[in-house]
Amino acid sequence: MRTIIADDEEPARARLRRLLDAHPEIQIVGEARDGLETVQKIEALQPELLFLDIEMPGLTGFEVLQSIPPGVTLPYVIFATGYDQHALAAFEANALAYLLKPVEPERLAQAVERARRLGAGERERILEVARESPKTLRQIVCRKRDRLVLMAPEQIFWFQVEDGVVKAHTAAETFWVNYPLAELEAGLPAELFFRARREVLVNLDRIKEIRPYFKSGFLLIMADGGGTEIVVSERQARSLRQRIPGL
């Protein structure tokens, strides 16, 4: 069973490696030291099993699972962490097991056996639950060619659906992201982002100028290098007036 160990602490990864030596069905194909590297390793190595820490730099373990594109077959997940307060959330994400550090050999063996017995159909059901769990987006995984970049929400000027792909626009670059626009709207700070129209989500702090537009709409001039213009639909203009007093 192709396996990745994701933990920012080398002693924890080393202990898991030693314990997994007793399980010949486990083949460790990679290790990761932070959330973003874990996403990259999952996409590149396509493991069947993932030992995942929860508190890691960049992305938490839960955010890692939420950042994998739907086209990638996710592995079974066994959380291994030193924080037992995350156990409820782990089981809500339908993880196979939740192991407290230092990991005990007996509990590890039980978790590995459960992964071995579950079929592919059961794995997909488990992972769909994880993908659909409520999300608060502290960081956005942005993609451009072979780059994966972590960005805080305030760094992104606006999101826009273009040719069926959600693009994240910053001051000078454009990335694509693996989040539906509705999911971004639900997970990002409500006081910061505004749905200008059906396919555009705007960062209110990145608007340079607001102009009247036709009947009762607005034209947003963004503070990016090109002064991009975004039309606010007449329907959404009423919401914008409520969001920005004096408009």
XYZ file of C-alpha atoms in Angstrom:
247
model
C 0.000 0.000 0.000
C 1.658 3.211 -1.212
C 1.949 5.541 1.789
C 2.905 9.151 2.560
C 3.801 10.451 6.027
C 2.983 14.139 6.518
C 4.263 15.752 9.724
C 6.341 18.863 10.356
C 8.336 17.106 13.110
C 11.144 14.798 11.984
C 11.088 12.686 15.212
C 7.396 11.952 14.645
C 8.020 10.925 11.024
C 10.970 8.755 12.099
C 8.859 6.960 14.739
C 6.147 6.192 12.204
C 8.728 4.893 9.759
C 10.114 2.521 12.412
C 6.668 1.272 13.433
C 5.583 0.768 9.838
C 8.600 -1.473 9.206
C 6.548 -4.157 10.971
C 3.899 -3.926 8.235
C 5.268 -5.327 4.965
C 2.117 -4.268 3.107
C 3.108 -0.615 3.650
C 5.425 1.028 1.117
C 6.476 4.547 2.138
C 6.774 6.502 -1.106
C 7.180 9.994 0.309
C 7.196 12.350 3.274
C 6.022 15.937 3.670
C 6.898 18.615 6.225
C 4.071 21.117 5.729
C 0.589 21.397 4.288
C 1.501 22.666 0.840
C 4.171 20.002 0.349
C 1.601 17.389 1.361
C -0.787 18.563 -1.372
C 2.044 18.417 -3.905
C 3.133 14.930 -2.821
C -0.423 13.564 -2.980
C -0.878 14.882 -6.511
C 2.534 13.646 -7.689
C 2.751 10.267 -5.943
C -0.917 9.156 -5.794
C -0.624 7.293 -2.461
C -3.242 4.883 -1.180
C -2.676 5.767 2.486
C -1.802 9.063 4.176
C -0.603 9.544 7.753
C -1.509 13.167 8.357
C -0.648 15.566 11.166
C -3.263 18.247 11.839
C -1.254 21.264 13.012
C 1.294 21.924 10.262
C 2.754 25.096 8.734
C 0.769 26.589 5.871
C -2.289 24.334 5.768
C -3.817 22.237 8.521
C -4.447 18.570 7.859
C -8.123 19.302 7.233
C -7.257 22.063 4.767
C -4.914 19.697 2.933
C -7.828 17.346 2.203
C -9.983 20.244 1.080
C -7.291 21.475 -1.328
C -6.922 18.347 -3.456
C -8.522 18.659 -6.935
C -11.563 16.399 -7.467
C -9.789 14.573 -10.291
C -7.086 13.286 -7.925
C -7.810 10.006 -6.140
C -7.299 10.759 -2.471
C -5.738 8.223 -0.130
C -7.180 6.777 3.025
C -6.381 9.149 5.876
C -5.060 8.301 9.332
C -4.599 11.367 11.493
C -1.574 11.237 13.798
C -1.316 14.240 16.088
C -0.508 15.389 19.588
C -3.769 17.305 20.026
C -6.768 15.263 21.107
C -9.152 18.236 20.805
C -9.223 17.629 17.046
C -10.628 14.116 17.340
C -14.262 15.096 16.734
C -13.418 17.041 13.586
C -11.280 14.143 12.366
C -14.157 11.705 12.644
C -16.515 14.219 11.028
C -14.065 14.115 8.120
C -14.458 10.312 8.212
C -10.796 9.559 8.808
C -9.951 5.881 9.210
C -8.361 6.502 12.589
C -7.142 9.207 14.927
C -3.841 8.338 16.592
C -2.402 10.363 19.428
C 1.367 10.861 19.568
C 3.423 9.044 20.543
C 1.701 6.517 18.285
C 1.121 3.133 19.940
C 2.008 0.056 17.831
C -1.271 -1.718 18.646
C -3.485 1.169 17.542
C -1.349 1.687 14.455
C -1.789 -1.975 13.507
C -5.569 -1.675 13.862
C -5.649 1.401 11.630
C -3.480 -0.213 8.943
C -5.671 -3.323 8.978
C -8.798 -1.229 8.516
C -7.227 0.547 5.534
C -6.275 -2.806 4.007
C -9.808 -4.178 4.281
C -11.728 -1.216 2.914
C -12.531 -1.290 -0.776
C -12.117 1.508 -3.283
C -15.833 2.375 -3.207
C -15.767 2.890 0.537
C -12.680 5.078 0.207
C -14.416 7.380 -2.285
C -17.450 7.692 0.007
C -15.233 8.642 2.941
C -13.305 11.201 0.945
C -16.384 12.827 -0.542
C -17.572 13.508 3.014
C -14.213 15.117 3.788
C -14.413 17.293 0.683
C -17.942 18.418 1.454
C -17.326 19.285 5.118
C -17.763 22.971 6.086
C -14.686 25.042 5.349
C -13.209 28.223 6.756
C -10.536 29.289 4.319
C -7.551 30.784 6.133
C -5.264 30.159 3.180
C -5.996 29.648 -0.518
C -3.991 27.158 -2.569
C -3.364 28.984 -5.860
C -2.003 27.185 -8.921
C -0.095 28.393 -11.960
C 1.605 25.936 -14.302
C 3.747 23.802 -11.969
C 3.583 26.255 -9.056
C 1.448 25.924 -5.931
C 1.317 29.128 -3.900
C -0.354 29.703 -0.545
C -2.109 33.057 -0.257
C -4.012 34.746 2.511
C -7.502 35.871 1.410
C -6.583 39.559 1.666
C -3.874 39.091 -0.984
C -6.444 38.216 -3.634
C -8.172 41.131 -5.368
C -11.005 39.169 -6.955
C -12.096 35.704 -8.061
C -13.770 35.157 -11.416
C -15.137 32.157 -13.291
C -13.514 32.128 -16.735
C -14.285 29.325 -19.205
C -15.530 27.147 -16.346
C -12.372 27.675 -14.244
C -12.212 29.818 -11.096
C -9.328 32.290 -11.393
C -7.755 34.221 -8.512
C -6.454 37.646 -9.503
C -3.777 39.393 -7.453
C -2.033 42.745 -8.010
C 0.041 41.370 -10.878
C -0.709 37.654 -11.429
C -3.573 35.308 -12.206
C -3.857 31.811 -10.732
C -6.490 29.085 -10.899
C -7.973 27.622 -7.743
C -9.709 24.378 -6.885
C -12.742 25.904 -5.179
C -16.204 26.605 -6.616
C -17.125 30.276 -6.292
C -19.971 29.461 -3.885
C -17.543 27.599 -1.642
C -15.167 30.571 -1.633
C -18.003 32.927 -0.757
C -19.052 30.687 2.145
C -15.535 30.112 3.479
C -13.944 33.554 3.116
C -14.466 36.454 5.557
C -17.945 37.819 4.849
C -16.883 41.361 5.728
C -14.124 41.275 3.101
C -15.639 39.657 -0.007
C -18.666 40.682 -2.049
C -20.437 38.843 -4.908
C -20.448 41.552 -7.607
C -22.336 39.290 -9.974
C -22.891 35.581 -10.459
C -19.360 34.819 -11.719
C -17.314 37.409 -9.764
C -16.336 37.632 -6.078
C -14.568 40.882 -5.167
C -12.289 41.859 -2.284
C -13.821 45.136 -1.045
C -10.470 46.298 0.331
C -8.930 46.089 -3.152
C -11.359 48.479 -4.865
C -9.730 51.731 -5.966
C -12.800 53.553 -7.266
C -16.564 53.063 -7.628
C -18.478 54.728 -10.492
C -22.186 54.785 -11.353
C -23.000 52.445 -14.225
C -26.072 52.662 -16.477
C -29.374 52.585 -14.546
C -28.570 51.800 -10.923
C -25.492 49.627 -11.224
C -21.871 50.289 -10.370
C -18.499 49.943 -12.047
C -15.653 48.881 -9.756
C -12.132 50.003 -10.623
C -9.764 47.554 -8.960
C -6.432 48.538 -7.419
C -4.439 46.069 -9.515
C -1.789 47.286 -11.935
C -4.188 47.425 -14.877
C -7.105 49.143 -13.151
C -9.422 46.284 -14.076
C -13.094 47.263 -14.390
C -15.755 44.999 -12.883
C -19.448 45.612 -13.435
C -21.761 45.126 -10.448
C -25.142 43.817 -11.528
C -28.180 45.986 -10.819
C -29.460 43.346 -8.415
C -26.189 43.230 -6.461
C -25.858 47.025 -6.454
C -28.448 47.174 -3.677
C -26.315 44.829 -1.557
C -23.205 46.906 -2.248
C -24.951 50.053 -0.964
C -25.684 48.197 2.262
C -22.083 47.045 2.544
C -20.551 50.487 1.901
C -22.361 53.252 3.812
C -22.783 56.521 1.913
C -22.573 54.921 -1.525
